[in-house]
């Protein structure tokens, strides 16, 4: 997961903008009346996300006693996502935040949607709260749908609140064979507490990142096999290892826990690959 800066737009401003063009007088009054509850719930969300206690927030079916869940969901879909809707400016700001449009949850696929970190079906008061809206690829968005954390260990990582980029936790192992394959795994540093380690492992498992990264690594290796075998034939196995080490360091400059970084380190450390795997 890649860290993103927390959005600076205030929930009250975003919500007020979204409902600014509601024409039905009765609906408008009901939506305006529950504004304070939306502000309060957004503030509580921030505090719980900071303390890793989001699982303690109770689910709701109604906001402000008389705004139904489906009406709040329409505030998001009709008044924030719609291309000409008043809240679209905030949607665009949020969805374009990740560098190069890469999903912060998997660090590989392209952002296509906003993921409600706490689902809108269970937390209607947070449908347009910026801190609850995370840019995501479709696959990560779908994988998260069924997650219902009941403890801090099970809470999904949040790119605005969690930072796991400073320590190396993603590793890969070369599986000897023809074709060469890769096994990705999480190995948290010893100074992490168990909650942090479990959350990262759950993130890795829920989003099926092992499979995604293994497939990408196999494809990447296919692309460079000709080059590496040429280096082996002209300079030798040590040169192959040095080339792989340089590639690993170069990828690490981009992201420490990038699937390519883990892949190149695994290849650089495999003496089998430098002599046998490279020539298959
Ligand atoms: Zn993703």
PDB file of C-alpha atoms and ligand atoms in Angstrom:
ATOM      1  CA  UNK A   1       0.000   0.000   0.000  1.00  0.00           C
ATOM      2  CA  UNK A   2       1.188   3.471  -0.857  1.00  0.00           C
ATOM      3  CA  UNK A   3       0.650   6.472   1.379  1.00  0.00           C
ATOM      4  CA  UNK A   4      -1.446   9.365   0.116  1.00  0.00           C
ATOM      5  CA  UNK A   5      -1.798  12.806   1.699  1.00  0.00           C
ATOM      6  CA  UNK A   6      -5.064  13.180   3.596  1.00  0.00           C
ATOM      7  CA  UNK A   7      -7.554  15.324   1.630  1.00  0.00           C
ATOM      8  CA  UNK A   8      -7.786  18.876   2.906  1.00  0.00           C
ATOM      9  CA  UNK A   9     -11.345  19.666   1.796  1.00  0.00           C
ATOM     10  CA  UNK A  10     -13.705  19.851   4.755  1.00  0.00           C
ATOM     11  CA  UNK A  11     -16.625  17.351   4.876  1.00  0.00           C
ATOM     12  CA  UNK A  12     -19.093  20.179   5.539  1.00  0.00           C
ATOM     13  CA  UNK A  13     -18.006  22.085   2.410  1.00  0.00           C
ATOM     14  CA  UNK A  14     -18.074  18.965   0.217  1.00  0.00           C
ATOM     15  CA  UNK A  15     -21.499  17.880   1.497  1.00  0.00           C
ATOM     16  CA  UNK A  16     -22.999  21.374   1.188  1.00  0.00           C
ATOM     17  CA  UNK A  17     -21.718  21.656  -2.389  1.00  0.00           C
ATOM     18  CA  UNK A  18     -23.060  18.219  -3.312  1.00  0.00           C
ATOM     19  CA  UNK A  19     -26.606  19.010  -2.140  1.00  0.00           C
ATOM     20  CA  UNK A  20     -26.588  22.600  -3.448  1.00  0.00           C
ATOM     21  CA  UNK A  21     -28.769  21.836  -6.477  1.00  0.00           C
ATOM     22  CA  UNK A  22     -31.406  19.635  -4.841  1.00  0.00           C
ATOM     23  CA  UNK A  23     -34.763  20.922  -6.116  1.00  0.00           C
ATOM     24  CA  UNK A  24     -37.230  18.891  -4.091  1.00  0.00           C
ATOM     25  CA  UNK A  25     -37.957  21.259  -1.138  1.00  0.00           C
ATOM     26  CA  UNK A  26     -38.763  18.435   1.277  1.00  0.00           C
ATOM     27  CA  UNK A  27     -35.611  16.462   0.446  1.00  0.00           C
ATOM     28  CA  UNK A  28     -33.510  19.617   0.565  1.00  0.00           C
ATOM     29  CA  UNK A  29     -34.687  20.411   4.096  1.00  0.00           C
ATOM     30  CA  UNK A  30     -34.073  16.858   5.280  1.00  0.00           C
ATOM     31  CA  UNK A  31     -30.581  16.810   3.744  1.00  0.00           C
ATOM     32  CA  UNK A  32     -29.749  20.210   5.272  1.00  0.00           C
ATOM     33  CA  UNK A  33     -31.054  19.162   8.685  1.00  0.00           C
ATOM     34  CA  UNK A  34     -28.675  16.222   8.954  1.00  0.00           C
ATOM     35  CA  UNK A  35     -25.579  18.259   8.072  1.00  0.00           C
ATOM     36  CA  UNK A  36     -24.318  18.443  11.648  1.00  0.00           C
ATOM     37  CA  UNK A  37     -24.542  14.667  11.992  1.00  0.00           C
ATOM     38  CA  UNK A  38     -22.434  14.317   8.855  1.00  0.00           C
ATOM     39  CA  UNK A  39     -19.827  16.719  10.240  1.00  0.00           C
ATOM     40  CA  UNK A  40     -19.781  14.869  13.582  1.00  0.00           C
ATOM     41  CA  UNK A  41     -19.513  11.436  11.949  1.00  0.00           C
ATOM     42  CA  UNK A  42     -16.691  12.643   9.705  1.00  0.00           C
ATOM     43  CA  UNK A  43     -14.799  13.913  12.730  1.00  0.00           C
ATOM     44  CA  UNK A  44     -15.367  10.590  14.518  1.00  0.00           C
ATOM     45  CA  UNK A  45     -14.131   8.756  11.429  1.00  0.00           C
ATOM     46  CA  UNK A  46     -10.869  10.737  11.524  1.00  0.00           C
ATOM     47  CA  UNK A  47     -10.344   9.946  15.197  1.00  0.00           C
ATOM     48  CA  UNK A  48     -11.128   6.244  14.817  1.00  0.00           C
ATOM     49  CA  UNK A  49      -8.956   5.912  11.703  1.00  0.00           C
ATOM     50  CA  UNK A  50      -6.076   7.549  13.572  1.00  0.00           C
ATOM     51  CA  UNK A  51      -6.535   5.194  16.542  1.00  0.00           C
ATOM     52  CA  UNK A  52      -7.156   2.078  14.411  1.00  0.00           C
ATOM     53  CA  UNK A  53     -10.633   1.641  15.917  1.00  0.00           C
ATOM     54  CA  UNK A  54     -12.867   2.067  12.850  1.00  0.00           C
ATOM     55  CA  UNK A  55     -14.440  -1.331  13.552  1.00  0.00           C
ATOM     56  CA  UNK A  56     -16.126   0.274  16.587  1.00  0.00           C
ATOM     57  CA  UNK A  57     -18.204   2.700  14.491  1.00  0.00           C
ATOM     58  CA  UNK A  58     -21.829   1.507  14.496  1.00  0.00           C
ATOM     59  CA  UNK A  59     -23.640   0.919  11.242  1.00  0.00           C
ATOM     60  CA  UNK A  60     -26.633   3.096  10.300  1.00  0.00           C
ATOM     61  CA  UNK A  61     -29.701   2.803   8.099  1.00  0.00           C
ATOM     62  CA  UNK A  62     -30.919   6.355   8.531  1.00  0.00           C
ATOM     63  CA  UNK A  63     -29.153   9.724   8.852  1.00  0.00           C
ATOM     64  CA  UNK A  64     -30.669  12.555  10.866  1.00  0.00           C
ATOM     65  CA  UNK A  65     -33.718  10.423  11.738  1.00  0.00           C
ATOM     66  CA  UNK A  66     -35.332  10.886   8.330  1.00  0.00           C
ATOM     67  CA  UNK A  67     -32.806  10.610   5.475  1.00  0.00           C
ATOM     68  CA  UNK A  68     -32.768   7.043   4.200  1.00  0.00           C
ATOM     69  CA  UNK A  69     -29.674   5.089   3.265  1.00  0.00           C
ATOM     70  CA  UNK A  70     -30.559   5.007  -0.437  1.00  0.00           C
ATOM     71  CA  UNK A  71     -31.133   8.764  -0.436  1.00  0.00           C
ATOM     72  CA  UNK A  72     -27.652   9.337   0.960  1.00  0.00           C
ATOM     73  CA  UNK A  73     -26.169   6.903  -1.557  1.00  0.00           C
ATOM     74  CA  UNK A  74     -27.764   9.012  -4.299  1.00  0.00           C
ATOM     75  CA  UNK A  75     -26.058  12.105  -2.899  1.00  0.00           C
ATOM     76  CA  UNK A  76     -22.805  10.349  -3.796  1.00  0.00           C
ATOM     77  CA  UNK A  77     -23.777   8.792  -7.149  1.00  0.00           C
ATOM     78  CA  UNK A  78     -25.913  11.661  -8.491  1.00  0.00           C
ATOM     79  CA  UNK A  79     -24.332  14.694  -6.877  1.00  0.00           C
ATOM     80  CA  UNK A  80     -20.628  13.816  -6.643  1.00  0.00           C
ATOM     81  CA  UNK A  81     -19.857  11.160  -9.281  1.00  0.00           C
ATOM     82  CA  UNK A  82     -22.071  12.573 -12.066  1.00  0.00           C
ATOM     83  CA  UNK A  83     -19.909  14.364 -14.644  1.00  0.00           C
ATOM     84  CA  UNK A  84     -21.853  17.638 -14.396  1.00  0.00           C
ATOM     85  CA  UNK A  85     -22.805  17.334 -10.727  1.00  0.00           C
ATOM     86  CA  UNK A  86     -21.829  20.064  -8.252  1.00  0.00           C
ATOM     87  CA  UNK A  87     -19.586  17.754  -6.211  1.00  0.00           C
ATOM     88  CA  UNK A  88     -17.654  16.428  -9.211  1.00  0.00           C
ATOM     89  CA  UNK A  89     -14.786  18.837  -8.592  1.00  0.00           C
ATOM     90  CA  UNK A  90     -14.083  17.029  -5.296  1.00  0.00           C
ATOM     91  CA  UNK A  91     -14.432  13.594  -6.907  1.00  0.00           C
ATOM     92  CA  UNK A  92     -11.869  14.596  -9.539  1.00  0.00           C
ATOM     93  CA  UNK A  93      -9.455  15.925  -6.919  1.00  0.00           C
ATOM     94  CA  UNK A  94      -9.615  12.684  -4.950  1.00  0.00           C
ATOM     95  CA  UNK A  95      -9.367  10.280  -7.877  1.00  0.00           C
ATOM     96  CA  UNK A  96      -6.406  12.055  -9.480  1.00  0.00           C
ATOM     97  CA  UNK A  97      -4.322  12.230  -6.283  1.00  0.00           C
ATOM     98  CA  UNK A  98      -2.158   9.088  -6.790  1.00  0.00           C
ATOM     99  CA  UNK A  99       1.078   9.520  -8.737  1.00  0.00           C
ATOM    100  CA  UNK A 100       0.757   8.250 -12.324  1.00  0.00           C
ATOM    101  CA  UNK A 101      -2.815   7.136 -11.594  1.00  0.00           C
ATOM    102  CA  UNK A 102      -1.654   3.957  -9.829  1.00  0.00           C
ATOM    103  CA  UNK A 103      -3.976   2.373  -7.255  1.00  0.00           C
ATOM    104  CA  UNK A 104      -2.498   2.988  -3.781  1.00  0.00           C
ATOM    105  CA  UNK A 105      -3.957  -0.278  -2.439  1.00  0.00           C
ATOM    106  CA  UNK A 106      -2.219  -2.721  -4.808  1.00  0.00           C
ATOM    107  CA  UNK A 107       0.460  -0.361  -6.126  1.00  0.00           C
ATOM    108  CA  UNK A 108       0.076  -1.790  -9.605  1.00  0.00           C
ATOM    109  CA  UNK A 109      -3.276  -1.407 -11.376  1.00  0.00           C
ATOM    110  CA  UNK A 110      -4.881   1.802 -12.615  1.00  0.00           C
ATOM    111  CA  UNK A 111      -7.241   3.897 -10.450  1.00  0.00           C
ATOM    112  CA  UNK A 112     -10.794   3.697 -11.769  1.00  0.00           C
ATOM    113  CA  UNK A 113     -13.069   4.520  -8.877  1.00  0.00           C
ATOM    114  CA  UNK A 114     -13.319   5.834  -5.327  1.00  0.00           C
ATOM    115  CA  UNK A 115     -13.521   3.141  -2.690  1.00  0.00           C
ATOM    116  CA  UNK A 116     -15.651   3.891   0.377  1.00  0.00           C
ATOM    117  CA  UNK A 117     -13.298   2.738   3.113  1.00  0.00           C
ATOM    118  CA  UNK A 118     -16.337   2.243   5.341  1.00  0.00           C
ATOM    119  CA  UNK A 119     -18.979   0.999   2.859  1.00  0.00           C
ATOM    120  CA  UNK A 120     -21.756   3.410   1.948  1.00  0.00           C
ATOM    121  CA  UNK A 121     -24.322   0.614   2.423  1.00  0.00           C
ATOM    122  CA  UNK A 122     -23.520   0.540   6.152  1.00  0.00           C
ATOM    123  CA  UNK A 123     -22.271   4.072   6.788  1.00  0.00           C
ATOM    124  CA  UNK A 124     -24.530   6.435   4.800  1.00  0.00           C
ATOM    125  CA  UNK A 125     -23.426   9.533   6.722  1.00  0.00           C
ATOM    126  CA  UNK A 126     -19.912   9.131   5.255  1.00  0.00           C
ATOM    127  CA  UNK A 127     -20.838   8.793   1.572  1.00  0.00           C
ATOM    128  CA  UNK A 128     -19.134  12.040   0.526  1.00  0.00           C
ATOM    129  CA  UNK A 129     -16.682  12.523   3.410  1.00  0.00           C
ATOM    130  CA  UNK A 130     -13.271  12.944   1.727  1.00  0.00           C
ATOM    131  CA  UNK A 131     -11.317  10.905   4.298  1.00  0.00           C
ATOM    132  CA  UNK A 132     -13.610   7.927   3.642  1.00  0.00           C
ATOM    133  CA  UNK A 133     -13.054   8.081  -0.132  1.00  0.00           C
ATOM    134  CA  UNK A 134      -9.922   6.338  -1.389  1.00  0.00           C
ATOM    135  CA  UNK A 135      -8.865   6.181  -5.064  1.00  0.00           C
ATOM    136  CA  UNK A 136      -8.750   2.541  -6.082  1.00  0.00           C
ATOM    137  CA  UNK A 137      -8.657   0.132  -9.013  1.00  0.00           C
ATOM    138  CA  UNK A 138     -11.809  -1.899  -9.687  1.00  0.00           C
ATOM    139  CA  UNK A 139     -10.309  -5.168  -8.446  1.00  0.00           C
ATOM    140  CA  UNK A 140      -9.192  -3.770  -5.094  1.00  0.00           C
ATOM    141  CA  UNK A 141     -12.561  -2.055  -4.722  1.00  0.00           C
ATOM    142  CA  UNK A 142     -14.392  -5.351  -5.272  1.00  0.00           C
ATOM    143  CA  UNK A 143     -12.066  -7.366  -3.044  1.00  0.00           C
ATOM    144  CA  UNK A 144     -12.731  -5.003  -0.141  1.00  0.00           C
ATOM    145  CA  UNK A 145     -16.531  -5.189  -0.462  1.00  0.00           C
ATOM    146  CA  UNK A 146     -17.031  -8.172   1.806  1.00  0.00           C
ATOM    147  CA  UNK A 147     -14.551  -7.215   4.488  1.00  0.00           C
ATOM    148  CA  UNK A 148     -16.202  -6.584   7.868  1.00  0.00           C
ATOM    149  CA  UNK A 149     -13.439  -6.061  10.436  1.00  0.00           C
ATOM    150  CA  UNK A 150     -14.275  -6.945  14.012  1.00  0.00           C
ATOM    151  CA  UNK A 151     -10.907  -6.156  15.590  1.00  0.00           C
ATOM    152  CA  UNK A 152      -7.943  -3.798  15.020  1.00  0.00           C
ATOM    153  CA  UNK A 153      -6.000  -6.666  13.394  1.00  0.00           C
ATOM    154  CA  UNK A 154      -8.643  -7.041  10.692  1.00  0.00           C
ATOM    155  CA  UNK A 155      -8.907  -3.377   9.759  1.00  0.00           C
ATOM    156  CA  UNK A 156      -7.945  -2.695   6.144  1.00  0.00           C
ATOM    157  CA  UNK A 157      -5.008  -0.366   5.651  1.00  0.00           C
ATOM    158  CA  UNK A 158      -5.954   3.209   4.841  1.00  0.00           C
ATOM    159  CA  UNK A 159      -3.653   5.217   2.518  1.00  0.00           C
ATOM    160  CA  UNK A 160      -4.475   8.526   4.278  1.00  0.00           C
ATOM    161  CA  UNK A 161      -3.825   7.256   7.803  1.00  0.00           C
ATOM    162  CA  UNK A 162      -1.409   4.314   7.627  1.00  0.00           C
ATOM    163  CA  UNK A 163       2.214   4.566   6.566  1.00  0.00           C
ATOM    164  CA  UNK A 164       4.058   1.307   5.938  1.00  0.00           C
ATOM    165  CA  UNK A 165       6.475   2.578   3.321  1.00  0.00           C
ATOM    166  CA  UNK A 166       9.436   3.235   5.596  1.00  0.00           C
ATOM    167  CA  UNK A 167      10.179  -0.436   6.310  1.00  0.00           C
ATOM    168  CA  UNK A 168      10.663  -3.326   3.950  1.00  0.00           C
ATOM    169  CA  UNK A 169       7.913  -5.949   4.345  1.00  0.00           C
ATOM    170  CA  UNK A 170       7.357  -7.337   0.832  1.00  0.00           C
ATOM    171  CA  UNK A 171       9.643 -10.137  -0.313  1.00  0.00           C
ATOM    172  CA  UNK A 172       9.745 -12.671  -3.123  1.00  0.00           C
ATOM    173  CA  UNK A 173      11.383 -16.036  -3.540  1.00  0.00           C
ATOM    174  CA  UNK A 174      12.547 -17.573  -6.814  1.00  0.00           C
ATOM    175  CA  UNK A 175      10.892 -20.927  -7.496  1.00  0.00           C
ATOM    176  CA  UNK A 176      13.391 -23.012  -9.420  1.00  0.00           C
ATOM    177  CA  UNK A 177      11.940 -24.592 -12.544  1.00  0.00           C
ATOM    178  CA  UNK A 178      11.186 -23.977 -16.165  1.00  0.00           C
ATOM    179  CA  UNK A 179       9.641 -21.481 -16.446  1.00  0.00           C
ATOM    180  CA  UNK A 180      11.057 -19.661 -13.425  1.00  0.00           C
ATOM    181  CA  UNK A 181       8.301 -18.579 -11.025  1.00  0.00           C
ATOM    182  CA  UNK A 182       8.029 -16.308  -7.975  1.00  0.00           C
ATOM    183  CA  UNK A 183       6.399 -16.645  -4.575  1.00  0.00           C
ATOM    184  CA  UNK A 184       5.587 -13.354  -2.841  1.00  0.00           C
ATOM    185  CA  UNK A 185       5.169 -13.079   0.913  1.00  0.00           C
ATOM    186  CA  UNK A 186       4.962 -10.610   3.797  1.00  0.00           C
ATOM    187  CA  UNK A 187       7.783 -10.558   6.324  1.00  0.00           C
ATOM    188  CA  UNK A 188       7.264  -7.676   8.766  1.00  0.00           C
ATOM    189  CA  UNK A 189      10.273  -6.124  10.520  1.00  0.00           C
ATOM    190  CA  UNK A 190      10.772  -7.189  14.132  1.00  0.00           C
ATOM    191  CA  UNK A 191      10.007  -3.747  15.583  1.00  0.00           C
ATOM    192  CA  UNK A 192       6.403  -3.753  14.260  1.00  0.00           C
ATOM    193  CA  UNK A 193       3.715  -4.666  16.776  1.00  0.00           C
ATOM    194  CA  UNK A 194       1.451  -7.635  16.026  1.00  0.00           C
ATOM    195  CA  UNK A 195      -1.546  -5.458  15.026  1.00  0.00           C
ATOM    196  CA  UNK A 196       0.438  -3.687  12.328  1.00  0.00           C
ATOM    197  CA  UNK A 197       1.946  -6.955  11.091  1.00  0.00           C
ATOM    198  CA  UNK A 198      -1.470  -8.650  10.971  1.00  0.00           C
ATOM    199  CA  UNK A 199      -3.077  -5.720   9.170  1.00  0.00           C
ATOM    200  CA  UNK A 200      -0.427  -5.788   6.447  1.00  0.00           C
ATOM    201  CA  UNK A 201      -0.806  -9.569   6.085  1.00  0.00           C
ATOM    202  CA  UNK A 202      -4.603  -9.211   5.867  1.00  0.00           C
ATOM    203  CA  UNK A 203      -4.236  -6.463   3.272  1.00  0.00           C
ATOM    204  CA  UNK A 204      -1.931  -8.724   1.234  1.00  0.00           C
ATOM    205  CA  UNK A 205      -4.327 -11.695   1.493  1.00  0.00           C
ATOM    206  CA  UNK A 206      -7.629  -9.831   0.966  1.00  0.00           C
ATOM    207  CA  UNK A 207      -6.433  -8.114  -2.200  1.00  0.00           C
ATOM    208  CA  UNK A 208      -4.782 -11.344  -3.447  1.00  0.00           C
ATOM    209  CA  UNK A 209      -1.544  -9.506  -4.037  1.00  0.00           C
ATOM    210  CA  UNK A 210       0.588 -12.671  -4.064  1.00  0.00           C
ATOM    211  CA  UNK A 211      -1.128 -13.877  -7.231  1.00  0.00           C
ATOM    212  CA  UNK A 212      -1.096 -10.435  -8.873  1.00  0.00           C
ATOM    213  CA  UNK A 213       2.615  -9.873  -8.195  1.00  0.00           C
ATOM    214  CA  UNK A 214       3.661 -13.425  -9.166  1.00  0.00           C
ATOM    215  CA  UNK A 215       2.005 -13.061 -12.562  1.00  0.00           C
ATOM    216  CA  UNK A 216       3.553  -9.636 -13.149  1.00  0.00           C
ATOM    217  CA  UNK A 217       7.012 -10.868 -12.139  1.00  0.00           C
ATOM    218  CA  UNK A 218       6.831 -13.850 -14.485  1.00  0.00           C
ATOM    219  CA  UNK A 219       5.938 -11.484 -17.331  1.00  0.00           C
ATOM    220  CA  UNK A 220       8.714  -9.061 -16.414  1.00  0.00           C
ATOM    221  CA  UNK A 221      11.243 -11.892 -16.378  1.00  0.00           C
ATOM    222  CA  UNK A 222      10.136 -13.033 -19.830  1.00  0.00           C
ATOM    223  CA  UNK A 223      10.805  -9.527 -21.094  1.00  0.00           C
ATOM    224  CA  UNK A 224      14.398  -9.438 -19.808  1.00  0.00           C
ATOM    225  CA  UNK A 225      15.455 -13.083 -20.294  1.00  0.00           C
ATOM    226  CA  UNK A 226      17.085 -12.443 -23.681  1.00  0.00           C
ATOM    227  CA  UNK A 227      19.133  -9.540 -22.270  1.00  0.00           C
ATOM    228  CA  UNK A 228      20.235 -11.511 -19.205  1.00  0.00           C
ATOM    229  CA  UNK A 229      21.258 -14.592 -21.189  1.00  0.00           C
ATOM    230  CA  UNK A 230      23.282 -12.345 -23.501  1.00  0.00           C
ATOM    231  CA  UNK A 231      25.069 -10.857 -20.473  1.00  0.00           C
ATOM    232  CA  UNK A 232      25.749 -14.382 -19.174  1.00  0.00           C
ATOM    233  CA  UNK A 233      27.222 -15.541 -22.487  1.00  0.00           C
ATOM    234  CA  UNK A 234      29.434 -12.494 -22.984  1.00  0.00           C
ATOM    235  CA  UNK A 235      30.506 -11.607 -19.414  1.00  0.00           C
ATOM    236  CA  UNK A 236      29.350 -14.404 -17.074  1.00  0.00           C
ATOM    237  CA  UNK A 237      27.223 -15.178 -14.024  1.00  0.00           C
ATOM    238  CA  UNK A 238      28.646 -12.395 -11.818  1.00  0.00           C
ATOM    239  CA  UNK A 239      27.621  -9.812 -14.401  1.00  0.00           C
ATOM    240  CA  UNK A 240      24.086 -11.232 -14.402  1.00  0.00           C
ATOM    241  CA  UNK A 241      23.937 -10.874 -10.618  1.00  0.00           C
ATOM    242  CA  UNK A 242      25.289  -7.306 -10.790  1.00  0.00           C
ATOM    243  CA  UNK A 243      22.735  -6.360 -13.440  1.00  0.00           C
ATOM    244  CA  UNK A 244      19.918  -7.725 -11.253  1.00  0.00           C
ATOM    245  CA  UNK A 245      21.250  -5.934  -8.157  1.00  0.00           C
ATOM    246  CA  UNK A 246      21.356  -2.639 -10.052  1.00  0.00           C
ATOM    247  CA  UNK A 247      17.785  -3.163 -11.234  1.00  0.00           C
ATOM    248  CA  UNK A 248      16.677  -3.925  -7.661  1.00  0.00           C
ATOM    249  CA  UNK A 249      18.294  -0.749  -6.348  1.00  0.00           C
ATOM    250  CA  UNK A 250      16.770   1.284  -9.156  1.00  0.00           C
ATOM    251  CA  UNK A 251      13.260  -0.057  -8.409  1.00  0.00           C
ATOM    252  CA  UNK A 252      13.822   0.522  -4.696  1.00  0.00           C
ATOM    253  CA  UNK A 253      14.308   4.208  -5.443  1.00  0.00           C
ATOM    254  CA  UNK A 254      10.722   4.199  -6.682  1.00  0.00           C
ATOM    255  CA  UNK A 255       9.178   2.091  -3.915  1.00  0.00           C
ATOM    256  CA  UNK A 256      10.743  -0.093  -1.251  1.00  0.00           C
ATOM    257  CA  UNK A 257       7.774  -2.483  -1.266  1.00  0.00           C
ATOM    258  CA  UNK A 258       7.264  -2.520  -5.016  1.00  0.00           C
ATOM    259  CA  UNK A 259       6.736  -5.980  -6.570  1.00  0.00           C
ATOM    260  CA  UNK A 260       9.604  -5.256  -8.960  1.00  0.00           C
ATOM    261  CA  UNK A 261      11.962  -4.385  -6.097  1.00  0.00           C
ATOM    262  CA  UNK A 262      11.191  -7.706  -4.377  1.00  0.00           C
ATOM    263  CA  UNK A 263      11.491  -9.613  -7.649  1.00  0.00           C
ATOM    264  CA  UNK A 264      14.909  -8.209  -8.591  1.00  0.00           C
ATOM    265  CA  UNK A 265      16.314  -8.733  -5.090  1.00  0.00           C
ATOM    266  CA  UNK A 266      15.106 -12.337  -5.183  1.00  0.00           C
ATOM    267  CA  UNK A 267      16.772 -12.893  -8.565  1.00  0.00           C
ATOM    268  CA  UNK A 268      19.970 -11.116  -7.458  1.00  0.00           C
ATOM    269  CA  UNK A 269      20.201 -13.463  -4.457  1.00  0.00           C
ATOM    270  CA  UNK A 270      19.563 -16.681  -6.421  1.00  0.00           C
ATOM    271  CA  UNK A 271      22.879 -18.247  -7.506  1.00  0.00           C
ATOM    272  CA  UNK A 272      20.812 -20.942  -9.232  1.00  0.00           C
ATOM    273  CA  UNK A 273      19.251 -18.319 -11.482  1.00  0.00           C
ATOM    274  CA  UNK A 274      22.599 -16.696 -12.372  1.00  0.00           C
ATOM    275  CA  UNK A 275      23.885 -19.939 -13.859  1.00  0.00           C
ATOM    276  CA  UNK A 276      20.933 -22.236 -14.644  1.00  0.00           C
ATOM    277  CA  UNK A 277      17.668 -20.243 -14.679  1.00  0.00           C
ATOM    278  CA  UNK A 278      19.071 -17.544 -16.917  1.00  0.00           C
ATOM    279  CA  UNK A 279      19.873 -20.084 -19.633  1.00  0.00           C
ATOM    280  CA  UNK A 280      16.517 -21.834 -19.823  1.00  0.00           C
TER     281      UNK A 280
HETATM  282 ZN1  LIG B   1      -5.626  -1.835  -6.693  1.00  0.00          ZN
END
